Amino acid sequence: MQFTHDWLPQRVRFASGGAAEAVAEEVRRLGAARVMAIAAEATRAEPVLTGVPVAVLHTDVVMHVPLEVAERARAVAADHDADALVCVGGGSTTGLAKAVALNTGLPIVAVPTTYAGSEATDVWGLTDDGRKTTGVDRVVLPRAVVYDASLMLGLPVPTSVASGLNALAHCVDSMWGPRTDPIDQSLALEGIRALRTGLPGVVEDPMELAGREQTLYGAYLSALAFASAGSGLHHKICHVLGGMFNLPHAETHAVVLPYVLALNAPAVPVLDQRMAEAFAADSALAGLLALRDETGAPRSLRDLGLSEDDVPKAVQPILDASPESNPTPVTAESIAALLRAAWEGKEPG
C-alpha cells in the first residue's frame, strides 16, 4: 500500500442551534472587524450574524457564479474595506465567497444551509459565456465551517433531496477520482451510509433534527473525500451541462448520478461491492435507485429544462473534460447514450 493523503487545513464545527455564537467566535479568531456577509436571503442570514461586525450584507448571488456577478462582489468588498467574509447559504453563496477570496485573499467563515459541500473544498468555479471553469486554490478554502442542522429545517423537501444526492455524487466520484486513496474511499463510504440513512428521515419528517444532522454529517464527509480525490466523470458532465445550459446544479447531479454509476460500477466490482454494503443493497446502483425512489428524486434532464436539441451539443465538451482515470473508457458514443438516457429519464443499467 503506497499513497500520500493531504488533509486540508480547516476548522469544522457542528453546532446544532448554535450557529450565531459559533460564527461570532470564529470571526473573533480571525481578528476581523469589517466583515462582508454574503447571502442570497438576508432574512435567513441576519440571525446568524448577530454577533458579527458586518460592514455590508451582499445579496447579489446567482447560480453557477457568473463572472460579472463575481466582479460586482469583489468591488463591494473593496468599497467597504472588508477584512473577512462570512457566507450563509448554499453552494452558489459559498461559490461567490470563494470568487471574492480568489482575488482578494480574504478569509472565509462558511455557514452552509444546504448539503452542497463546497464549503469543505478548495475548488472554485466561475461561469463566463456559457462555459464553467473550475480550479483549485487553497486561498478559497474557508478557514472555518459552522454546520447548524437547525438552519436546514426550513429547506423544502425537494431541494433537500436534490442537494443530498449532490452530496452523494461527491461520494461516488471519490471512489474513483483521479487522486483517490483508501482514506478518501473510507470517508466516501461512511458518507454514503449517513446520506442513505439521513435523507429518508428528512423526507419523512422535514422538521425533525436527527435526519437533518445525519444528512449534514454525510454531506461534510462527501465533500472532504471529494476535495482530496478530485473531480471524476460525473462532475465533469454536470459542470458542462450547468455552464452551457444553466441547469439547476443539485437537480442535475441528482438526475445524472445513476447513469454514471451504471456506466462505471461494472468495471470496478470491488468498489461496487463496498458501495453496495454502504447502501445496504445488493449493488451500488440498486441502492441508489432505491434511495431515489424512496425520496422522490428528479428523474430526467428533460424535466429540468434541457431541450432534446441541446443533448448532442454537450458530448464533445464532456469528452474534452473527461478524466483519463475513469474506470470505463469514455467515448462519444457512450456519452451520447448516457445523456440521451438521462434526458429521457430512462431506467439506468
XYZ file of C-alpha atoms in Angstrom:
349
model
C 0.000 0.000 0.000
C 1.547 3.272 -1.115
C -0.256 6.615 -1.206
C 0.012 10.189 0.054
C -3.004 11.888 1.603
C -3.067 15.655 2.093
C -5.545 16.989 4.691
C -6.987 20.444 4.116
C -6.362 22.949 6.948
C -9.807 23.924 8.189
C -11.751 24.223 11.450
C -15.109 22.445 11.348
C -17.814 22.936 13.971
C -21.074 21.037 14.258
C -23.290 23.272 16.369
C -26.990 22.470 16.016
C -28.921 25.504 17.254
C -25.728 27.441 17.973
C -24.657 28.967 14.663
C -24.695 32.616 15.771
C -22.430 32.070 18.748
C -20.071 29.811 16.787
C -19.788 32.212 13.828
C -19.086 35.178 16.109
C -16.331 33.197 17.826
C -14.747 32.189 14.503
C -14.772 35.803 13.301
C -13.091 36.867 16.540
C -10.424 34.199 15.997
C -9.671 35.821 12.644
C -9.390 39.248 14.267
C -11.809 40.647 11.688
C -13.516 43.998 12.261
C -15.168 44.716 8.879
C -16.938 41.627 7.590
C -18.586 41.306 4.204
C -21.524 38.950 4.686
C -22.813 37.143 1.597
C -26.275 35.575 1.486
C -28.990 35.164 -1.126
C -31.659 35.705 1.557
C -30.932 38.450 4.069
C -33.735 37.399 6.431
C -32.271 33.907 6.826
C -28.733 35.182 7.316
C -29.326 38.008 9.778
C -29.991 35.806 12.852
C -26.662 34.051 12.220
C -24.822 37.387 12.035
C -25.979 38.919 15.327
C -22.508 38.903 16.909
C -20.538 39.706 13.747
C -19.161 43.180 12.847
C -20.869 43.319 9.440
C -19.703 46.163 7.208
C -22.001 45.135 4.338
C -24.535 42.397 3.616
C -24.322 41.431 -0.051
C -27.269 39.531 -1.579
C -26.446 39.538 -5.312
C -25.996 35.747 -5.577
C -26.527 33.843 -8.845
C -26.274 30.119 -9.613
C -23.005 28.930 -11.217
C -21.280 32.231 -10.195
C -21.275 34.241 -13.454
C -18.065 36.230 -13.829
C -19.875 39.591 -13.847
C -21.563 38.704 -10.529
C -18.180 37.817 -9.027
C -16.680 41.087 -10.220
C -19.503 43.081 -8.630
C -18.975 41.290 -5.327
C -15.226 41.919 -5.448
C -15.925 45.623 -5.955
C -18.263 45.664 -2.939
C -15.569 44.040 -0.789
C -13.070 46.695 -1.861
C -15.511 49.594 -1.409
C -16.249 48.536 2.192
C -12.637 47.675 3.058
C -13.706 44.173 4.117
C -11.204 42.115 6.093
C -13.145 38.820 6.154
C -16.095 37.084 4.507
C -18.992 35.232 6.116
C -21.216 33.346 3.683
C -24.592 31.973 4.774
C -26.369 29.848 2.193
C -25.998 27.080 -0.351
C -23.365 26.254 -2.931
C -23.918 29.391 -5.016
C -23.383 31.601 -1.972
C -20.249 29.735 -0.942
C -19.059 29.832 -4.529
C -19.414 33.605 -4.658
C -17.437 33.994 -1.424
C -14.721 31.828 -2.959
C -14.686 34.002 -6.076
C -14.071 37.056 -3.888
C -11.397 35.274 -1.863
C -9.654 34.107 -5.037
C -8.837 37.718 -5.968
C -8.544 39.292 -2.528
C -7.187 36.568 -0.245
C -9.862 37.388 2.341
C -10.540 34.557 4.834
C -13.964 32.890 4.741
C -16.219 31.602 7.500
C -18.860 29.442 5.809
C -22.310 28.617 7.180
C -23.998 26.147 4.801
C -27.788 25.973 4.576
C -27.853 23.131 2.018
C -25.870 19.919 1.588
C -23.777 21.222 -1.320
C -20.352 20.586 0.261
C -18.474 23.433 -1.429
C -17.537 24.812 1.979
C -15.192 21.855 2.640
C -13.221 22.068 -0.612
C -10.585 24.314 -2.137
C -12.333 24.180 -5.531
C -13.673 27.372 -7.113
C -15.889 27.785 -10.182
C -16.855 30.671 -12.452
C -19.123 30.770 -15.492
C -18.445 33.046 -18.440
C -20.097 32.985 -21.860
C -21.760 29.609 -21.250
C -18.596 27.874 -20.076
C -17.953 26.898 -16.471
C -14.317 26.964 -15.422
C -13.139 25.372 -12.194
C -9.822 25.441 -10.412
C -8.127 24.538 -7.148
C -6.535 27.103 -4.835
C -6.010 26.914 -1.072
C -6.866 30.606 -0.741
C -10.568 29.844 -1.381
C -10.826 27.130 1.278
C -12.931 28.554 4.142
C -10.860 28.914 7.304
C -13.822 27.690 9.335
C -17.152 25.997 8.676
C -20.099 26.135 11.058
C -22.679 23.396 10.496
C -26.022 24.015 12.184
C -28.633 21.463 11.144
C -31.414 23.625 12.581
C -30.784 26.067 9.698
C -31.884 23.288 7.316
C -35.293 22.754 8.897
C -36.949 25.217 6.532
C -35.289 23.791 3.427
C -38.066 22.330 1.220
C -38.005 18.557 0.859
C -37.422 18.511 -2.949
C -34.471 20.887 -2.551
C -33.148 18.838 0.371
C -33.337 15.636 -1.661
C -31.579 17.102 -4.697
C -28.907 18.691 -2.504
C -28.396 15.438 -0.596
C -27.978 13.496 -3.834
C -25.485 16.114 -4.969
C -23.533 15.202 -1.819
C -23.922 11.529 -2.670
C -22.393 12.280 -6.082
C -19.292 13.549 -4.271
C -19.062 10.172 -2.537
C -19.410 8.170 -5.743
C -16.932 10.300 -7.695
C -14.473 10.000 -4.792
C -14.380 6.213 -5.136
C -12.518 6.530 -8.458
C -11.459 10.184 -8.702
C -8.060 10.949 -10.251
C -6.312 11.314 -6.860
C -8.351 8.886 -4.777
C -6.765 6.882 -1.972
C -8.036 4.493 0.728
C -8.754 7.367 3.133
C -10.903 9.169 0.559
C -12.785 5.956 -0.130
C -13.384 5.313 3.575
C -14.770 8.824 4.029
C -16.952 8.396 0.952
C -18.360 5.073 2.147
C -19.279 6.498 5.539
C -20.796 9.461 3.699
C -22.954 7.093 1.625
C -24.113 5.322 4.773
C -25.008 8.601 6.503
C -26.843 10.020 3.489
C -28.684 6.758 2.873
C -29.851 6.918 6.499
C -30.479 10.655 6.786
C -32.289 11.576 3.576
C -35.305 9.293 4.086
C -35.615 10.780 7.573
C -35.704 14.284 6.087
C -38.457 13.223 3.683
C -40.469 11.510 6.414
C -40.266 14.424 8.857
C -38.614 17.598 7.499
C -38.791 19.329 10.880
C -37.071 16.531 12.810
C -33.427 17.338 13.582
C -31.900 13.838 13.548
C -32.395 13.239 9.817
C -31.051 16.684 9.025
C -27.981 16.137 11.211
C -27.191 12.746 9.683
C -27.550 14.161 6.158
C -25.354 17.140 7.007
C -22.718 14.835 8.510
C -22.753 12.729 5.348
C -22.525 15.816 3.152
C -19.432 17.020 5.006
C -17.708 13.642 4.687
C -18.576 13.521 0.993
C -17.022 16.936 0.392
C -13.925 16.055 2.404
C -13.404 12.939 0.281
C -14.096 14.788 -2.955
C -11.669 17.612 -2.165
C -8.874 15.066 -1.926
C -9.909 12.574 -4.623
C -10.626 15.146 -7.313
C -13.373 15.558 -9.862
C -14.458 12.457 -11.772
C -16.594 11.974 -14.851
C -19.879 12.677 -13.081
C -18.860 16.170 -12.026
C -17.359 16.949 -15.425
C -20.693 16.078 -17.049
C -22.670 18.220 -14.617
C -20.322 21.192 -14.886
C -20.645 21.157 -18.674
C -24.440 20.909 -18.518
C -24.714 23.608 -15.872
C -22.372 26.024 -17.620
C -23.746 25.547 -21.133
C -27.463 25.378 -20.370
C -27.826 26.970 -16.921
C -29.469 23.870 -15.469
C -30.129 23.790 -11.709
C -26.981 22.483 -10.039
C -28.171 19.995 -7.425
C -31.046 18.621 -9.514
C -28.688 17.982 -12.444
C -26.403 15.964 -10.171
C -29.367 14.000 -8.841
C -30.525 13.068 -12.346
C -27.125 12.214 -13.867
C -25.620 10.203 -10.990
C -27.388 6.837 -11.589
C -26.291 6.810 -15.229
C -22.627 7.441 -14.388
C -22.781 4.784 -11.682
C -24.319 2.307 -14.162
C -21.507 3.079 -16.616
C -18.608 2.744 -14.174
C -19.566 0.255 -11.452
C -19.239 -2.914 -13.597
C -15.592 -2.026 -14.285
C -14.711 -1.891 -10.569
C -16.580 -4.780 -8.880
C -14.682 -4.487 -5.581
C -15.622 -0.814 -5.209
C -19.163 -1.607 -6.331
C -19.486 -4.168 -3.561
C -18.138 -1.772 -0.938
C -20.628 0.889 -2.007
C -23.411 -1.710 -2.040
C -22.655 -2.536 1.596
C -22.824 1.169 2.497
C -26.197 1.354 0.734
C -27.311 -1.906 2.425
C -28.191 -3.220 -1.048
C -27.145 -5.935 -3.499
C -25.329 -3.432 -5.702
C -24.445 0.244 -5.585
C -26.857 1.029 -8.415
C -29.698 -0.878 -6.756
C -29.058 1.038 -3.528
C -29.005 4.394 -5.296
C -32.175 3.664 -7.258
C -33.956 2.545 -4.083
C -32.940 5.780 -2.359
C -34.068 7.767 -5.393
C -37.467 6.053 -5.292
C -37.814 6.500 -1.537
C -37.053 10.222 -1.671
C -38.873 11.162 -4.886
C -35.733 12.498 -6.553
C -35.851 14.151 -10.007
C -35.574 11.682 -12.887
C -34.807 13.403 -16.189
C -32.853 16.270 -17.701
C -35.883 16.999 -19.856
C -37.829 17.879 -16.704
C -35.043 20.299 -15.712
C -35.420 22.283 -18.930
C -32.801 20.735 -21.224
C -34.055 20.565 -24.802
C -33.581 17.500 -26.974
C -31.559 19.543 -29.465
C -29.080 20.502 -26.733
C -28.124 16.910 -25.883
C -25.618 16.361 -28.761
C -24.068 19.795 -28.182
C -22.734 18.661 -24.802
C -20.984 15.495 -25.999
C -17.691 16.955 -27.209
C -17.207 19.389 -24.279
C -17.753 16.466 -21.892
C -15.263 14.324 -23.804
C -12.732 17.164 -23.641
C -13.161 17.403 -19.856
C -13.334 13.669 -19.051
C -10.572 12.380 -16.731
C -8.312 9.665 -18.135
C -8.695 7.736 -14.861
C -12.399 6.960 -15.406
C -12.918 3.225 -14.744
C -14.746 2.717 -18.054
C -13.208 4.154 -21.243
C -15.240 7.163 -22.363
C -16.273 7.569 -25.996
C -18.528 9.931 -27.894
C -20.998 7.064 -28.273
C -21.092 6.214 -24.566
C -21.502 9.858 -23.514
C -24.214 10.435 -26.124
C -26.073 7.336 -24.921
C -25.716 8.374 -21.263
C -27.014 11.884 -21.936
C -29.878 10.614 -24.035
C -30.956 8.167 -21.333
C -30.688 10.884 -18.663
C -32.677 13.292 -20.838
C -35.463 10.751 -21.281
C -35.346 9.581 -17.665
C -34.840 6.043 -18.911
C -34.153 3.353 -16.292
C -30.347 3.231 -15.808
C -28.470 -0.013 -16.141
